[in-house]
Coordinates of C-alpha atoms in Angstrom, one line a residue:
M1 CA -14.7 7.8 1.2
E2 CA -13.2 8.9 4.4
S3 CA -14.3 5.7 6.2
G4 CA -13.1 3.5 3.4
L5 CA -9.7 5.2 3.9
Y6 CA -10.0 4.7 7.9
A7 CA -10.9 0.9 6.8
A8 CA -7.9 0.7 4.6
A9 CA -5.4 1.9 7.4
F10 CA -6.9 -0.7 9.8
A11 CA -6.0 -3.3 7.0
I12 CA -2.3 -2.2 6.5
L13 CA -2.1 -1.8 10.3
A14 CA -3.2 -5.5 10.6
A15 CA -0.6 -6.3 8.1
A16 CA 1.9 -4.4 10.2
L17 CA 1.1 -6.1 13.5
Y18 CA 1.1 -9.6 11.7
A19 CA 4.5 -9.1 10.3
I20 CA 6.0 -8.9 13.5
N21 CA 5.0 -12.6 14.0
T22 CA 7.6 -13.5 11.1
P23 CA 10.8 -12.6 12.3
L24 CA 10.2 -13.2 16.0
S25 CA 8.4 -16.6 15.5
K26 CA 11.6 -17.8 13.5
L27 CA 13.6 -17.0 16.6
F28 CA 11.0 -18.8 19.0
L29 CA 10.8 -21.9 16.8
Q30 CA 14.2 -22.8 17.7
S31 CA 12.9 -23.9 21.2
V32 CA 9.2 -24.3 20.7
G33 CA 7.5 -26.8 18.0
K34 CA 5.3 -26.0 15.2
F35 CA 2.1 -27.0 16.6
M36 CA 2.8 -25.6 19.8
M37 CA 3.7 -22.4 18.5
A38 CA 0.5 -22.0 16.5
A39 CA -1.5 -23.1 19.9
L40 CA 0.3 -20.4 21.9
L41 CA -0.2 -18.0 19.4
Y42 CA -4.0 -18.5 19.1
L43 CA -4.4 -18.6 22.7
G44 CA -2.4 -15.5 23.4
A45 CA -4.7 -13.7 20.9
G46 CA -7.7 -15.1 22.7
I47 CA -6.7 -14.8 26.1
G48 CA -5.4 -11.4 25.7
M49 CA -8.4 -10.1 24.0
A50 CA -10.7 -11.8 26.8
I51 CA -8.5 -9.7 29.6
W52 CA -8.9 -6.8 27.4
L53 CA -12.6 -7.0 27.3
A54 CA -12.6 -7.9 31.0
F55 CA -10.8 -4.6 31.7
I56 CA -13.0 -2.4 29.3
K57 CA -16.0 -3.9 31.2
S58 CA -14.5 -3.0 34.5
L59 CA -14.3 0.5 33.3
G60 CA -18.0 0.7 32.4
I61 CA -17.2 1.3 28.9
K62 CA -19.9 -0.3 26.7
E63 CA -19.2 -2.3 23.5
K64 CA -21.1 -0.5 20.7
K65 CA -21.1 -3.4 18.3
K66 CA -23.7 -6.1 18.8
W67 CA -22.3 -9.5 20.4
L68 CA -22.4 -13.0 18.6
N69 CA -25.6 -14.7 18.9
R70 CA -27.4 -17.8 17.7
D71 CA -27.7 -16.8 14.1
D72 CA -23.8 -16.3 14.1
L73 CA -23.2 -20.1 15.2
S74 CA -22.8 -21.9 11.9
F75 CA -20.4 -19.4 10.6
T76 CA -18.6 -19.4 13.8
I77 CA -18.2 -23.0 14.2
L78 CA -16.8 -23.0 10.5
M79 CA -14.4 -20.3 11.0
I80 CA -13.0 -22.2 14.1
L81 CA -12.8 -25.6 12.3
L82 CA -11.0 -23.9 9.3
D83 CA -8.6 -22.4 11.5
I84 CA -7.6 -25.6 12.9
A85 CA -7.6 -27.5 9.6
A86 CA -5.6 -25.0 7.4
P87 CA -2.4 -25.5 9.6
I88 CA -2.8 -29.4 9.7
L89 CA -2.8 -29.6 5.9
L90 CA 0.1 -27.0 5.7
M91 CA 2.2 -29.1 8.0
Y92 CA 1.2 -32.2 5.8
G93 CA 2.4 -30.0 2.6
I94 CA 5.5 -28.8 4.2
A95 CA 6.6 -32.5 5.2
R96 CA 5.8 -33.1 1.5
T97 CA 7.5 -30.7 -0.4
E98 CA 10.3 -28.1 -0.5
A99 CA 9.9 -25.0 1.9
S100 CA 10.1 -22.6 -1.1
N101 CA 7.7 -24.5 -3.0
V102 CA 5.1 -23.9 0.2
S103 CA 6.3 -20.0 0.1
L104 CA 5.3 -19.6 -3.4
L105 CA 2.0 -21.9 -3.2
N106 CA 0.9 -19.9 0.2
N107 CA 0.4 -16.7 -2.1
F108 CA -2.6 -18.5 -3.4
E109 CA -4.7 -17.5 0.0
I110 CA -5.6 -13.8 -1.5
V111 CA -6.8 -15.2 -4.8
A112 CA -8.9 -17.9 -2.9
T113 CA -10.3 -15.5 -0.6
T114 CA -11.3 -13.3 -3.7
L115 CA -12.6 -16.1 -5.7
V116 CA -14.9 -17.3 -2.7
A117 CA -15.9 -14.1 -1.9
L118 CA -17.0 -13.6 -5.5
F119 CA -18.8 -16.9 -6.5
V120 CA -19.8 -18.1 -3.0
F121 CA -20.4 -14.7 -1.1
K122 CA -21.5 -12.5 -4.3
E123 CA -18.9 -10.0 -3.0
A124 CA -18.4 -7.4 -5.7
V125 CA -14.9 -7.1 -7.3
S126 CA -13.8 -4.5 -9.6
I127 CA -11.3 -4.6 -12.4
R128 CA -8.8 -2.3 -10.4
L129 CA -9.1 -4.7 -7.4
W130 CA -8.5 -7.5 -10.0
I131 CA -5.5 -5.7 -11.0
A132 CA -4.1 -4.8 -7.3
I133 CA -4.6 -8.8 -6.5
A134 CA -2.5 -9.8 -9.5
L135 CA 0.3 -7.3 -9.0
A136 CA 0.3 -8.3 -5.2
T137 CA 0.4 -12.0 -6.2
I138 CA 3.2 -11.5 -8.7
S139 CA 5.1 -9.5 -6.2
S140 CA 4.8 -12.1 -3.3
V141 CA 6.0 -14.8 -5.6
I142 CA 9.0 -13.1 -6.9
L143 CA 9.6 -12.4 -3.0
A144 CA 9.3 -16.3 -2.2
Y145 CA 11.2 -17.6 -5.3
S146 CA 14.2 -19.0 -4.5
G147 CA 15.6 -19.8 -8.1
K148 CA 15.3 -22.6 -10.3
G149 CA 13.7 -25.7 -9.3
A150 CA 11.9 -23.4 -6.6
F151 CA 8.3 -24.7 -7.8
S152 CA 7.1 -28.3 -8.5
F153 CA 3.7 -29.6 -8.3
N154 CA 3.4 -32.9 -6.1
T155 CA 1.2 -34.3 -3.2
G156 CA 2.8 -31.5 -0.8
S157 CA 1.8 -29.0 -3.2
L158 CA -1.9 -30.0 -3.3
F159 CA -2.0 -30.1 0.5
V160 CA -0.7 -26.3 0.7
L161 CA -3.0 -25.3 -1.8
V162 CA -6.3 -26.9 0.0
A163 CA -4.9 -25.2 3.3
T164 CA -4.9 -21.8 1.4
I165 CA -8.5 -22.6 0.1
C166 CA -9.2 -23.4 3.5
W167 CA -8.1 -19.9 4.8
G168 CA -9.8 -18.2 1.9
F169 CA -13.5 -19.9 3.0
E170 CA -12.1 -18.7 6.8
N171 CA -11.6 -15.1 5.8
N172 CA -15.1 -15.0 4.3
C173 CA -16.6 -16.7 7.2
T174 CA -15.0 -14.0 9.5
R175 CA -16.2 -11.3 7.0
M176 CA -19.9 -12.6 7.5
L177 CA -19.2 -12.0 11.3
S178 CA -17.7 -8.7 10.7
R179 CA -20.7 -6.6 12.0
K180 CA -20.4 -8.1 15.4
S181 CA -18.1 -7.2 18.1
S182 CA -14.5 -7.6 16.6
E183 CA -13.0 -8.2 20.0
E184 CA -15.4 -11.0 20.8
I185 CA -14.6 -12.7 17.5
V186 CA -10.6 -12.6 18.1
M187 CA -11.6 -14.2 21.6
V188 CA -13.6 -17.0 20.1
K189 CA -11.5 -17.5 17.3
G190 CA -8.3 -17.5 19.4
C191 CA -9.5 -19.6 22.2
F192 CA -11.0 -22.5 20.4
S193 CA -8.4 -22.7 17.7
G194 CA -5.9 -22.6 20.3
L195 CA -7.1 -25.3 22.1
G196 CA -7.5 -27.2 18.8
S197 CA -3.9 -26.7 17.9
L198 CA -2.9 -27.5 21.7
V199 CA -4.4 -30.8 21.1
L200 CA -2.6 -31.3 18.1
A201 CA 0.5 -30.2 19.6
F202 CA 0.1 -32.9 22.4
L203 CA -0.6 -35.4 19.8
A204 CA 2.5 -34.7 17.8
R205 CA 4.5 -34.6 21.2
D206 CA 5.8 -31.3 20.8
D207 CA 7.9 -30.6 23.9
I208 CA 6.2 -27.9 26.6
P209 CA 8.5 -24.9 26.6
T210 CA 9.8 -23.0 29.5
F211 CA 7.4 -20.6 31.5
S212 CA 9.2 -17.5 30.3
V213 CA 9.0 -18.6 26.7
I214 CA 5.2 -19.6 26.9
L215 CA 4.6 -15.8 28.2
K216 CA 6.6 -14.4 25.5
V217 CA 5.0 -16.3 22.8
L218 CA 1.3 -15.6 24.2
L219 CA 2.4 -11.9 24.1
L220 CA 3.4 -12.1 20.4
G221 CA 0.3 -13.8 19.9
F222 CA -1.9 -11.2 21.3
V223 CA -0.1 -8.5 19.3
S224 CA 0.5 -10.4 16.0
Y225 CA -2.6 -12.6 16.1
G226 CA -5.0 -10.7 18.3
L227 CA -4.6 -7.1 17.7
S228 CA -3.8 -7.9 13.9
I229 CA -7.0 -10.0 13.7
N230 CA -9.2 -7.2 15.3
F231 CA -8.0 -4.6 12.9
Y232 CA -8.4 -7.1 10.1
I233 CA -12.3 -7.6 10.9
M234 CA -12.7 -3.9 11.3
A235 CA -11.5 -3.4 8.1
Q236 CA -13.6 -6.2 6.5
S237 CA -16.8 -4.8 7.8
R238 CA -16.3 -1.7 5.6
L239 CA -13.9 -3.3 2.6
G240 CA -15.5 -6.9 2.4
A241 CA -13.1 -9.9 2.4
A242 CA -11.6 -9.6 -1.2
K243 CA -10.2 -5.9 -1.0
T244 CA -9.2 -6.5 2.9
S245 CA -7.1 -9.5 1.9
A246 CA -5.5 -7.5 -1.1
Y247 CA -4.4 -5.1 1.6
Y248 CA -3.2 -7.8 3.9
S249 CA -1.0 -9.0 1.3
I250 CA 1.6 -6.4 2.2
A251 CA 2.3 -8.5 5.4
P252 CA 5.1 -10.6 3.9
F253 CA 7.0 -7.3 3.0
M254 CA 6.7 -5.9 6.2
G255 CA 8.0 -9.2 7.4
V256 CA 11.0 -9.2 5.3
A257 CA 12.0 -5.6 6.1
L258 CA 11.8 -6.6 9.9
S259 CA 13.9 -9.6 9.2
F260 CA 16.6 -7.2 7.8
L261 CA 16.3 -5.3 10.8
L262 CA 16.3 -8.0 13.6
L263 CA 18.0 -10.8 12.0
R264 CA 20.3 -8.7 10.0
E265 CA 19.4 -10.6 6.8
N266 CA 20.5 -8.4 3.7
P267 CA 18.1 -7.3 1.1
S268 CA 18.3 -8.5 -2.5
V269 CA 17.7 -7.2 -5.9
R270 CA 14.8 -9.5 -6.1
F271 CA 13.3 -7.8 -3.0
F272 CA 13.4 -4.2 -4.5
V273 CA 11.8 -5.5 -8.0
A274 CA 9.0 -7.2 -5.9
L275 CA 8.6 -3.9 -3.8
V276 CA 8.2 -1.8 -6.8
I277 CA 5.4 -3.8 -8.0
M278 CA 3.6 -4.2 -4.6
V279 CA 3.8 -0.5 -4.3
A280 CA 1.9 -0.5 -7.7
G281 CA -0.4 -3.0 -6.6
T282 CA -1.1 -0.9 -3.3
A283 CA -1.7 2.2 -5.5
F284 CA -4.5 0.4 -7.0
M285 CA -6.0 -0.8 -3.9
V286 CA -6.1 2.8 -2.7
L287 CA -7.4 4.0 -6.1
D288 CA -10.3 1.3 -5.8
T289 CA -11.0 2.2 -2.2
L290 CA -11.4 6.2 -3.1
I291 CA -13.3 5.6 -6.2
S292 CA -15.7 2.7 -4.6
A293 CA -19.0 3.6 -3.8
G294 CA -19.1 4.0 0.1
P295 CA -22.7 4.3 0.5
T296 CA -23.2 1.0 -1.4
L297 CA -21.0 -1.3 1.0
E298 CA -22.7 0.4 3.9
K299 CA -26.2 -0.5 2.5
T300 CA -25.1 -4.0 1.7
N301 CA -23.9 -4.3 5.3
E302 CA -27.2 -2.8 6.7
K303 CA -29.3 -5.4 4.7
G304 CA -27.1 -8.0 5.8

């Protein structure tokens, strides 16, 4: 039970670190292209974690978890390809539909992650967790809703939905690797996904930012992507893909809260309504974590 609460704390910490990305990226996007931004954020995560691992090794500290090996190759490659494909699909969706539409449809990721975990990877999903996911999804939809005409299903919507499904599969691929070194997974994911996104940035003819901006975005990538993904994977190894994704769904609220502070945006009534529902959903997640049979998950991990 105690380890489950620690894992839940890791998931919430991962969401908090990722939330930093929203307001700061919004500022950097004024001078950095979208593909270049994605590339630098991923590379910041991968390079930063590589430096961290080198530092740990220089101190003589041994990594307790096992390293990735040939048996993990298929999930590793699929994870990287999905990480590259999803942003491309999202960009196509953004180009063909309204931003408000994209914000609403992006919330399908948590549902996609859970459905893939349930039907493809046979992960147990309790009724309490379904309730939590439903409340989190409703809350996020309320937060993203921008009034009449905010939602319309078109070609762009289809691209966005496919992108969220890609991320749903990617989350589960990462889950299958979560018993291995989370730092190594972040390093591999960040470096290779970053290089893939960098190629796309050059194809899209995104301008190369100034050196100081590059360093700032790389640092943001290490914190909001690298450390966030690292804690996310640590949570996945204990909670599974579905429950970790549910906890992670609080990230948009943290991002909005930071926007109020950093960008001086004013909270609306809609935000507070969504916040109440999200708190209720989080309560169900915590309740499910407390009640869930901890030994069952641990035994499952040992068999896997």
